Tab-separated table of C-alpha atoms and ligand atoms in Angstrom:
chain	number	residue	atom	x	y	z
X	5	MET	CA	115.925	-150.198	-6.403
X	6	SER	CA	118.204	-150.478	-3.308
X	7	ARG	CA	118.014	-147.199	-1.018
X	8	GLU	CA	121.360	-146.178	0.430
X	9	VAL	CA	121.345	-145.512	4.087
X	10	ALA	CA	123.484	-142.823	5.445
X	11	GLY	CA	125.697	-143.769	8.466
X	12	ALA	CA	124.928	-141.705	11.770
X	13	PRO	CA	127.290	-138.599	11.822
X	14	PRO	CA	130.684	-139.656	13.760
X	15	SER	CA	129.548	-137.040	16.515
X	16	THR	CA	126.265	-138.664	17.134
X	17	LEU	CA	127.597	-142.022	17.285
X	18	MET	CA	130.546	-140.740	19.649
X	19	GLN	CA	127.748	-139.650	22.068
X	20	GLN	CA	126.135	-142.780	21.792
X	21	ILE	CA	129.158	-144.982	22.417
X	22	THR	CA	129.982	-142.778	25.761
X	23	GLY	CA	126.527	-142.091	26.406
X	24	PHE	CA	127.065	-143.917	29.917
X	25	MET	CA	129.581	-141.633	31.020
X	26	PRO	CA	127.296	-138.574	31.868
X	27	ALA	CA	124.592	-140.996	33.231
X	28	GLN	CA	127.081	-142.086	35.825
X	29	VAL	CA	128.316	-138.713	36.574
X	30	VAL	CA	124.503	-137.660	37.198
X	31	TYR	CA	124.050	-140.580	39.515
X	32	VAL	CA	126.992	-139.761	41.689
X	33	ALA	CA	126.105	-136.192	42.152
X	34	ALA	CA	122.618	-137.347	43.033
X	35	HIS	CA	124.151	-139.917	45.439
X	36	LEU	CA	126.500	-137.335	47.203
X	37	GLY	CA	123.463	-134.811	47.247
X	38	ILE	CA	125.587	-132.132	45.455
X	39	ALA	CA	122.550	-130.176	44.483
X	40	ASP	CA	120.930	-130.103	48.038
X	41	LEU	CA	124.387	-128.791	49.401
X	42	LEU	CA	124.235	-125.948	46.874
X	43	ALA	CA	120.899	-124.947	47.399
X	44	ASP	CA	121.694	-122.078	49.630
X	45	GLY	CA	124.340	-120.605	47.484
X	46	ALA	CA	128.059	-121.340	45.835
X	47	LYS	CA	130.670	-123.320	47.675
X	48	SER	CA	134.350	-124.203	46.980
X	49	SER	CA	135.303	-127.866	46.187
X	50	GLU	CA	137.038	-128.186	49.310
X	51	ALA	CA	134.182	-127.278	51.406
X	52	LEU	CA	132.177	-129.796	49.695
X	53	ALA	CA	134.775	-132.368	49.745
X	54	ARG	CA	134.804	-131.999	53.386
X	55	VAL	CA	131.036	-132.200	53.721
X	56	THR	CA	130.715	-135.434	51.569
X	57	GLY	CA	133.627	-136.841	52.838
X	58	THR	CA	135.163	-137.498	49.403
X	59	HIS	CA	138.719	-137.097	47.963
X	60	ALA	CA	139.277	-133.344	47.461
X	61	PRO	CA	141.033	-133.508	44.282
X	62	SER	CA	138.962	-135.887	42.577
X	63	LEU	CA	135.839	-134.214	43.782
X	64	HIS	CA	137.091	-131.031	42.351
X	65	ARG	CA	137.594	-132.855	38.735
X	66	PHE	CA	134.102	-134.342	39.437
X	67	LEU	CA	132.565	-130.857	40.030
X	68	ARG	CA	134.324	-129.490	36.747
X	69	ALA	CA	132.621	-132.521	34.741
X	70	LEU	CA	129.185	-131.389	36.113
X	71	ALA	CA	130.079	-127.812	35.038
X	72	SER	CA	130.781	-129.255	31.524
X	73	LEU	CA	127.295	-130.672	31.445
X	74	GLY	CA	125.642	-127.477	32.549
X	75	LEU	CA	124.607	-128.883	35.853
X	76	LEU	CA	126.904	-126.609	37.733
X	77	ASP	CA	128.520	-123.096	37.111
X	78	GLU	CA	132.152	-122.622	37.946
X	79	ILE	CA	131.510	-119.059	38.811
X	80	LYS	CA	135.474	-118.767	39.473
X	81	PRO	CA	138.064	-121.179	40.038
X	82	SER	CA	137.340	-124.004	42.331
X	83	GLN	CA	133.598	-122.254	43.185
X	84	PHE	CA	130.787	-123.992	42.125
X	85	ALA	CA	126.882	-122.945	41.987
X	86	LEU	CA	123.905	-124.645	40.921
X	87	THR	CA	122.469	-123.936	37.416
X	88	ALA	CA	118.739	-123.921	36.700
X	89	THR	CA	119.070	-127.421	35.188
X	90	GLY	CA	121.311	-128.567	37.982
X	91	ALA	CA	118.700	-127.559	40.675
X	92	HIS	CA	116.432	-130.163	39.231
X	93	LEU	CA	118.531	-132.736	41.295
X	94	ARG	CA	117.709	-131.162	44.616
X	95	THR	CA	115.309	-133.169	46.799
X	96	ASP	CA	112.868	-130.551	47.467
X	97	MET	CA	112.384	-129.113	44.085
X	98	PRO	CA	109.076	-129.608	42.441
X	99	GLY	CA	110.100	-131.577	39.205
X	100	SER	CA	112.728	-133.106	41.015
X	101	LEU	CA	114.418	-135.789	38.842
X	102	ARG	CA	116.849	-136.956	41.788
X	103	ASN	CA	115.126	-140.160	42.466
X	104	LEU	CA	115.056	-141.237	38.720
X	105	ALA	CA	118.858	-140.553	38.711
X	106	LEU	CA	119.498	-142.546	41.858
X	107	MET	CA	117.224	-145.239	40.322
X	108	PHE	CA	118.682	-145.384	36.741
X	109	GLY	CA	122.393	-145.083	38.067
X	110	GLY	CA	121.716	-147.179	40.980
X	111	GLU	CA	123.298	-150.743	41.417
X	112	HIS	CA	120.162	-152.634	40.044
X	113	SER	CA	119.634	-151.007	36.789
X	114	TRP	CA	123.026	-150.176	36.206
X	115	ARG	CA	124.212	-153.710	36.421
X	116	SER	CA	121.303	-155.003	34.402
X	117	TRP	CA	122.185	-152.673	31.606
X	118	GLY	CA	125.728	-153.794	31.921
X	119	ASP	CA	124.487	-157.199	31.026
X	120	LEU	CA	122.183	-156.544	28.195
X	121	LEU	CA	124.051	-158.399	26.035
X	122	HIS	CA	122.664	-161.607	27.817
X	123	SER	CA	119.144	-160.245	27.477
X	124	VAL	CA	119.413	-159.890	23.745
X	125	ARG	CA	120.790	-163.423	23.345
X	126	THR	CA	118.397	-165.435	25.399
X	127	GLY	CA	115.262	-162.916	25.902
X	128	GLU	CA	115.626	-163.151	29.709
X	129	SER	CA	115.732	-160.093	31.957
X	130	ALA	CA	119.277	-159.176	32.666
X	131	ALA	CA	118.294	-158.433	36.375
X	132	GLN	CA	116.631	-161.873	36.832
X	133	HIS	CA	119.823	-163.582	35.456
X	134	ILE	CA	122.325	-161.482	38.040
X	135	TYR	CA	120.032	-161.623	40.771
X	136	GLY	CA	117.989	-164.690	40.517
X	137	LEU	CA	114.850	-162.546	41.230
X	138	ASP	CA	112.301	-160.559	39.093
X	139	SER	CA	112.615	-156.875	39.981
X	140	PHE	CA	109.723	-156.356	42.309
X	141	GLU	CA	111.082	-159.658	44.497
X	142	TYR	CA	114.486	-157.666	44.557
X	143	LEU	CA	112.762	-154.588	45.551
X	144	ALA	CA	110.914	-156.439	48.448
X	145	ALA	CA	114.483	-157.586	49.839
X	146	HIS	CA	115.949	-154.162	49.344
X	147	PRO	CA	113.846	-151.658	51.131
X	148	LYS	CA	116.091	-148.493	50.737
X	149	GLU	CA	115.865	-149.137	46.785
X	150	ALA	CA	112.360	-149.732	46.807
X	151	SER	CA	111.688	-146.498	48.448
X	152	ILE	CA	113.705	-144.853	45.728
X	153	PHE	CA	111.927	-146.628	43.033
X	154	ASN	CA	108.655	-145.757	44.343
X	155	ALA	CA	109.718	-141.908	44.919
X	156	ALA	CA	111.005	-141.994	41.309
X	157	MET	CA	107.819	-143.436	40.016
X	158	ALA	CA	105.688	-140.992	41.802
X	159	ASP	CA	108.009	-138.044	40.603
X	160	ILE	CA	107.322	-138.934	36.913
X	161	THR	CA	103.322	-139.843	37.658
X	162	ARG	CA	102.811	-136.696	39.048
X	163	GLU	CA	103.225	-135.126	35.835
X	164	VAL	CA	101.154	-137.783	33.987
X	165	ALA	CA	98.407	-137.911	36.639
X	166	ARG	CA	97.410	-134.245	35.827
X	167	ALA	CA	97.038	-135.076	32.204
X	168	VAL	CA	95.034	-138.491	32.845
X	169	ALA	CA	92.695	-136.359	35.119
X	170	ALA	CA	92.255	-133.723	32.624
X	171	THR	CA	92.028	-135.924	29.681
X	172	TYR	CA	89.256	-138.477	30.752
X	173	ASP	CA	86.181	-137.926	32.459
X	174	PHE	CA	86.083	-139.901	35.664
X	175	SER	CA	83.099	-138.000	37.366
X	176	ARG	CA	80.598	-140.538	35.669
X	177	PHE	CA	81.956	-143.655	37.667
X	178	ARG	CA	81.502	-144.303	41.381
X	179	THR	CA	84.253	-146.606	42.091
X	180	ILE	CA	87.937	-146.914	40.754
X	181	VAL	CA	90.951	-149.275	41.454
X	182	ASP	CA	94.251	-148.414	40.880
X	183	VAL	CA	95.866	-151.723	40.380
X	184	GLY	CA	99.987	-151.838	40.831
X	185	GLY	CA	98.991	-148.146	42.038
X	186	GLY	CA	102.351	-147.552	43.718
X	187	ASN	CA	102.185	-144.572	46.356
X	188	GLY	CA	98.719	-143.332	45.024
X	189	THR	CA	99.976	-140.371	43.246
X	190	LEU	CA	97.844	-141.172	40.302
X	191	ILE	CA	94.724	-141.995	42.082
X	192	ALA	CA	94.798	-138.973	44.292
X	193	ALA	CA	94.813	-136.730	41.277
X	194	ILE	CA	92.093	-138.478	39.703
X	195	LEU	CA	90.127	-138.439	43.096
X	196	VAL	CA	90.831	-134.714	43.462
X	197	GLY	CA	89.346	-134.152	40.069
X	198	ALA	CA	86.226	-136.197	40.882
X	199	PRO	CA	84.636	-135.386	44.337
X	200	ALA	CA	82.186	-138.308	44.220
X	201	LEU	CA	84.415	-141.042	43.198
X	202	ARG	CA	85.889	-143.443	45.852
X	203	GLY	CA	88.974	-145.494	45.278
X	204	VAL	CA	91.509	-148.159	46.087
X	205	VAL	CA	95.076	-148.208	45.753
X	206	PHE	CA	96.111	-152.106	45.252
X	207	ASP	CA	99.784	-153.030	45.421
X	208	LEU	CA	102.398	-155.154	46.976
X	209	GLN	CA	103.003	-154.018	50.593
X	210	THR	CA	106.491	-152.671	49.142
X	211	GLY	CA	104.686	-150.944	46.597
X	212	ASN	CA	101.919	-149.028	48.321
X	213	ALA	CA	103.545	-148.678	52.013
X	214	GLU	CA	103.912	-144.865	51.591
X	215	ALA	CA	100.336	-144.671	49.948
X	216	PRO	CA	98.475	-143.411	53.064
X	217	GLN	CA	100.471	-140.155	53.554
X	218	GLN	CA	100.373	-139.340	50.007
X	219	LEU	CA	96.527	-139.632	50.122
X	220	ALA	CA	96.257	-137.707	53.137
X	221	ALA	CA	98.658	-134.861	51.746
X	222	ALA	CA	95.975	-134.738	48.729
X	223	GLY	CA	93.213	-134.676	50.972
X	224	VAL	CA	91.559	-137.904	49.610
X	225	ALA	CA	92.300	-140.177	52.154
X	226	GLU	CA	88.789	-140.728	53.283
X	227	ARG	CA	87.853	-141.725	50.000
X	228	CYS	CA	90.556	-144.357	48.965
X	229	GLU	CA	91.330	-147.653	50.725
X	230	VAL	CA	94.940	-148.870	50.382
X	231	VAL	CA	94.868	-152.567	49.951
X	232	ALA	CA	98.188	-155.103	49.813
X	233	GLY	CA	97.789	-158.011	47.527
X	234	ASP	CA	99.126	-159.798	44.486
X	235	PHE	CA	97.663	-158.979	41.038
X	236	PHE	CA	98.667	-162.316	39.888
X	237	ARG	CA	96.081	-163.933	42.330
X	238	SER	CA	93.439	-161.401	42.190
X	239	VAL	CA	92.210	-157.825	42.378
X	240	PRO	CA	89.659	-156.164	44.389
X	241	ASN	CA	86.229	-156.625	43.001
X	242	GLY	CA	83.440	-154.873	41.828
X	243	ALA	CA	84.962	-151.107	40.735
X	244	ASP	CA	83.448	-149.364	37.796
X	245	VAL	CA	86.850	-148.705	36.388
X	246	TYR	CA	90.464	-150.294	36.723
X	247	VAL	CA	93.269	-147.982	35.803
X	248	LEU	CA	96.778	-149.659	35.340
X	249	LYS	CA	99.859	-147.095	34.795
X	250	SER	CA	103.031	-148.517	33.857
X	251	VAL	CA	102.408	-151.895	34.986
X	252	ILE	CA	101.535	-154.094	31.900
X	253	HIS	CA	104.852	-152.908	30.203
X	254	ASP	CA	106.649	-154.677	33.141
X	255	TRP	CA	105.466	-158.072	32.316
X	256	ASP	CA	105.846	-160.574	29.186
X	257	ASP	CA	102.612	-161.513	27.253
X	258	ASP	CA	101.671	-164.355	29.508
X	259	ARG	CA	102.029	-162.481	32.773
X	260	SER	CA	100.097	-159.420	31.342
X	261	VAL	CA	97.296	-161.415	30.324
X	262	LEU	CA	97.177	-162.987	33.570
X	263	ILE	CA	96.734	-159.736	35.377
X	264	LEU	CA	94.239	-158.571	32.838
X	265	LYS	CA	92.175	-161.607	33.216
X	266	ASN	CA	92.164	-160.791	36.833
X	267	CYS	CA	90.820	-157.361	36.136
X	268	ARG	CA	88.195	-158.696	33.579
X	269	ARG	CA	87.073	-161.142	36.511
X	270	ALA	CA	86.617	-158.444	38.814
X	271	THR	CA	84.720	-155.907	36.651
X	272	SER	CA	81.128	-155.788	35.554
X	273	ALA	CA	80.035	-155.916	31.941
X	274	ASN	CA	79.715	-152.117	31.837
X	275	GLY	CA	83.249	-151.668	33.477
X	276	LYS	CA	86.171	-149.898	31.899
X	277	LEU	CA	89.684	-150.595	31.929
X	278	LEU	CA	92.439	-148.077	31.435
X	279	LEU	CA	96.002	-148.605	30.802
X	280	VAL	CA	98.709	-145.514	30.751
X	281	GLU	CA	101.451	-146.796	28.773
X	282	ARG	CA	103.627	-145.842	25.543
X	283	VAL	CA	102.324	-147.021	22.458
X	284	MET	CA	105.225	-148.133	20.235
X	285	PRO	CA	105.132	-147.073	16.623
X	286	MET	CA	104.838	-149.677	13.944
X	287	ARG	CA	107.931	-148.699	12.337
X	288	MET	CA	110.942	-146.980	13.929
X	289	GLN	CA	112.374	-143.805	12.981
X	290	ALA	CA	115.336	-141.897	14.219
X	291	SER	CA	113.529	-139.380	15.973
X	292	PRO	CA	113.666	-138.103	19.782
X	293	SER	CA	110.438	-139.584	20.532
X	294	HIS	CA	111.067	-143.108	18.896
X	295	GLN	CA	114.346	-143.187	20.914
X	296	ARG	CA	112.770	-142.244	24.005
X	297	MET	CA	110.252	-144.986	23.581
X	298	ALA	CA	112.975	-147.585	22.555
X	299	MET	CA	115.428	-146.798	25.273
X	300	ILE	CA	112.440	-147.636	27.687
X	301	ASP	CA	111.547	-150.687	25.780
X	302	ILE	CA	115.099	-152.097	26.157
X	303	ASN	CA	114.997	-150.955	29.773
X	304	MET	CA	111.908	-153.131	30.248
X	305	LEU	CA	113.581	-156.084	28.429
X	306	ALA	CA	116.813	-155.721	30.648
X	307	VAL	CA	115.480	-154.951	34.113
X	308	PRO	CA	111.996	-156.170	34.509
X	309	GLY	CA	111.770	-158.358	31.676
X	310	GLY	CA	108.625	-156.679	29.956
X	311	ARG	CA	108.204	-154.669	26.736
X	312	GLU	CA	106.829	-151.748	25.249
X	313	ARG	CA	103.720	-152.614	22.906
X	314	THR	CA	102.216	-151.539	19.444
X	315	GLU	CA	98.538	-150.894	19.173
X	316	ALA	CA	98.049	-154.461	17.533
X	317	GLU	CA	100.167	-155.954	20.634
X	318	TYR	CA	97.665	-154.448	22.928
X	319	ARG	CA	94.776	-155.436	20.931
X	320	ALA	CA	95.885	-159.010	21.242
X	321	LEU	CA	96.617	-158.739	24.971
X	322	PHE	CA	92.829	-157.427	25.509
X	323	ALA	CA	91.600	-160.211	23.395
X	324	ALA	CA	93.175	-163.199	25.067
X	325	ALA	CA	92.053	-161.395	28.561
X	326	GLY	CA	88.385	-160.667	27.699
X	327	PHE	CA	88.609	-157.309	26.553
X	328	ALA	CA	88.317	-154.840	23.345
X	329	LEU	CA	90.523	-151.880	22.900
X	330	ALA	CA	88.039	-148.734	22.455
X	331	GLN	CA	90.215	-145.892	22.097
X	332	ILE	CA	93.625	-144.708	22.489
X	333	LEU	CA	94.340	-140.911	23.761
X	334	PRO	CA	97.691	-139.469	23.599
X	335	LEU	CA	98.561	-137.466	26.678
X	336	SER	CA	100.445	-134.487	26.804
X	337	VAL	CA	102.980	-134.562	29.320
X	338	LEU	CA	106.091	-132.433	29.946
X	339	SER	CA	105.298	-130.739	26.770
X	340	GLY	CA	105.203	-133.905	24.726
X	341	ARG	CA	108.437	-135.079	26.258
X	342	LEU	CA	106.854	-138.213	27.962
X	343	ASP	CA	105.299	-140.246	25.168
X	344	VAL	CA	102.470	-141.920	26.879
X	345	SER	CA	98.915	-142.698	26.254
X	346	LEU	CA	95.689	-143.453	27.737
X	347	ILE	CA	94.442	-146.790	26.612
X	348	GLU	CA	90.709	-147.441	27.013
X	349	ALA	CA	89.486	-151.179	26.690
X	350	VAL	CA	85.916	-152.678	27.339
X	351	PRO	CA	84.771	-156.090	28.453
X	352	VAL	CA	83.688	-158.202	25.581
L	409	SAM	C1	106.526	-149.636	37.384
L	409	SAM	S1	105.619	-149.452	38.733
L	409	SAM	C2	104.262	-148.489	38.597
L	409	SAM	C3	103.504	-147.629	39.999
L	409	SAM	C4	102.305	-146.809	39.460
L	409	SAM	N1	101.522	-147.425	38.799
L	409	SAM	C5	102.936	-145.447	38.575
L	409	SAM	O1	102.805	-145.658	37.665
L	409	SAM	O2	103.553	-144.731	39.409
L	409	SAM	C6	104.812	-151.123	38.903
L	409	SAM	C7	104.051	-151.152	40.273
L	409	SAM	O3	103.487	-152.721	40.044
L	409	SAM	C8	103.497	-153.204	41.500
L	409	SAM	N2	103.332	-154.447	41.412
L	409	SAM	C9	104.444	-155.414	41.014
L	409	SAM	N3	104.230	-156.695	41.241
L	409	SAM	C10	102.793	-156.803	41.870
L	409	SAM	C11	102.116	-157.734	42.200
L	409	SAM	N4	102.395	-159.011	42.088
L	409	SAM	N5	100.703	-157.354	42.693
L	409	SAM	C12	100.420	-156.248	42.703
L	409	SAM	N6	101.433	-155.101	42.320
L	409	SAM	C13	102.391	-155.371	41.935
L	409	SAM	C14	104.786	-152.723	42.045
L	409	SAM	O4	105.040	-152.416	43.433
L	409	SAM	C15	104.936	-151.166	41.571
L	409	SAM	O5	104.236	-150.404	42.292
């Protein structure tokens, strides 16, 4: 019997059609530093136009748009204050999302999403198509964008790291390598929770350049080496546990298996491999969680050229690299609004 599928209500579809508009408004607010400028209290649109060097009548309209989104409050005509939500665009705010807004609304990601049709037609990353570089080659050539990318990753990872350290017992290991570990946010949290553990943050020079400061700030610098290298060639040898957060989802299956094989070569028979990734459902539903995961999956398609994977797809990757899946532990992050799991695999 055929099942009737109800169409999306028009208001939902309208929001989806115009969804790019608020995203770019938030990006421009982050770029201009509006939230930082309002951190000390309300200001007039004229005053904000002077300090941001913008066209005053247009900035006024723009600030009204931010008020309509609930990021500013128009406390009296032409006078704007930050709301609690808008405050999360401040640079110095714990839980700041400014870098994330700069990353997603910035040129590389924005233009790539604009060329999504190319990715769907060909399977090729739109970013690769536009720039002729993979995402990490692009970042290596654009240090300012690399710094925003690393900071955005760290801002999200800070939330995830707490959950990883609380969910998994790292105190039984002597050594850990965070492969593609960025600025060390994850390994710092793990080392803080396991005082006898020693670690290595392994990444490209552009990825882990800011790790020494991060590790020092967490008080774990003397227990953690910062090593630059290419995980397609090799990873540091002989650790008890290899952790890769948001790394495998950047790559297609062949490249992912190459990274995992290098981890397999480096680890002992008793070693562990931990991935921190989304686990895609076998069947999609129109739910907020599935929508978040699917949008990030499409981001992986259009920008780095990777993918989010189902449990079965992780099992297949592990089998091809000499590992077997041991367990999947869903992590509770941001009250369940970040749908990530800890995926443990063991050598076979
Ligand atoms: C999406 S980021 C994740 C960073 C960090 N694990 C986190 O979750 O915050 C992917 C990381 O992989 C690193 N990476 C990319 N290509 C690499 C390569 N060939 N060798 C080592 N690291 C690489 C990037 O520099 C970046 O730090």
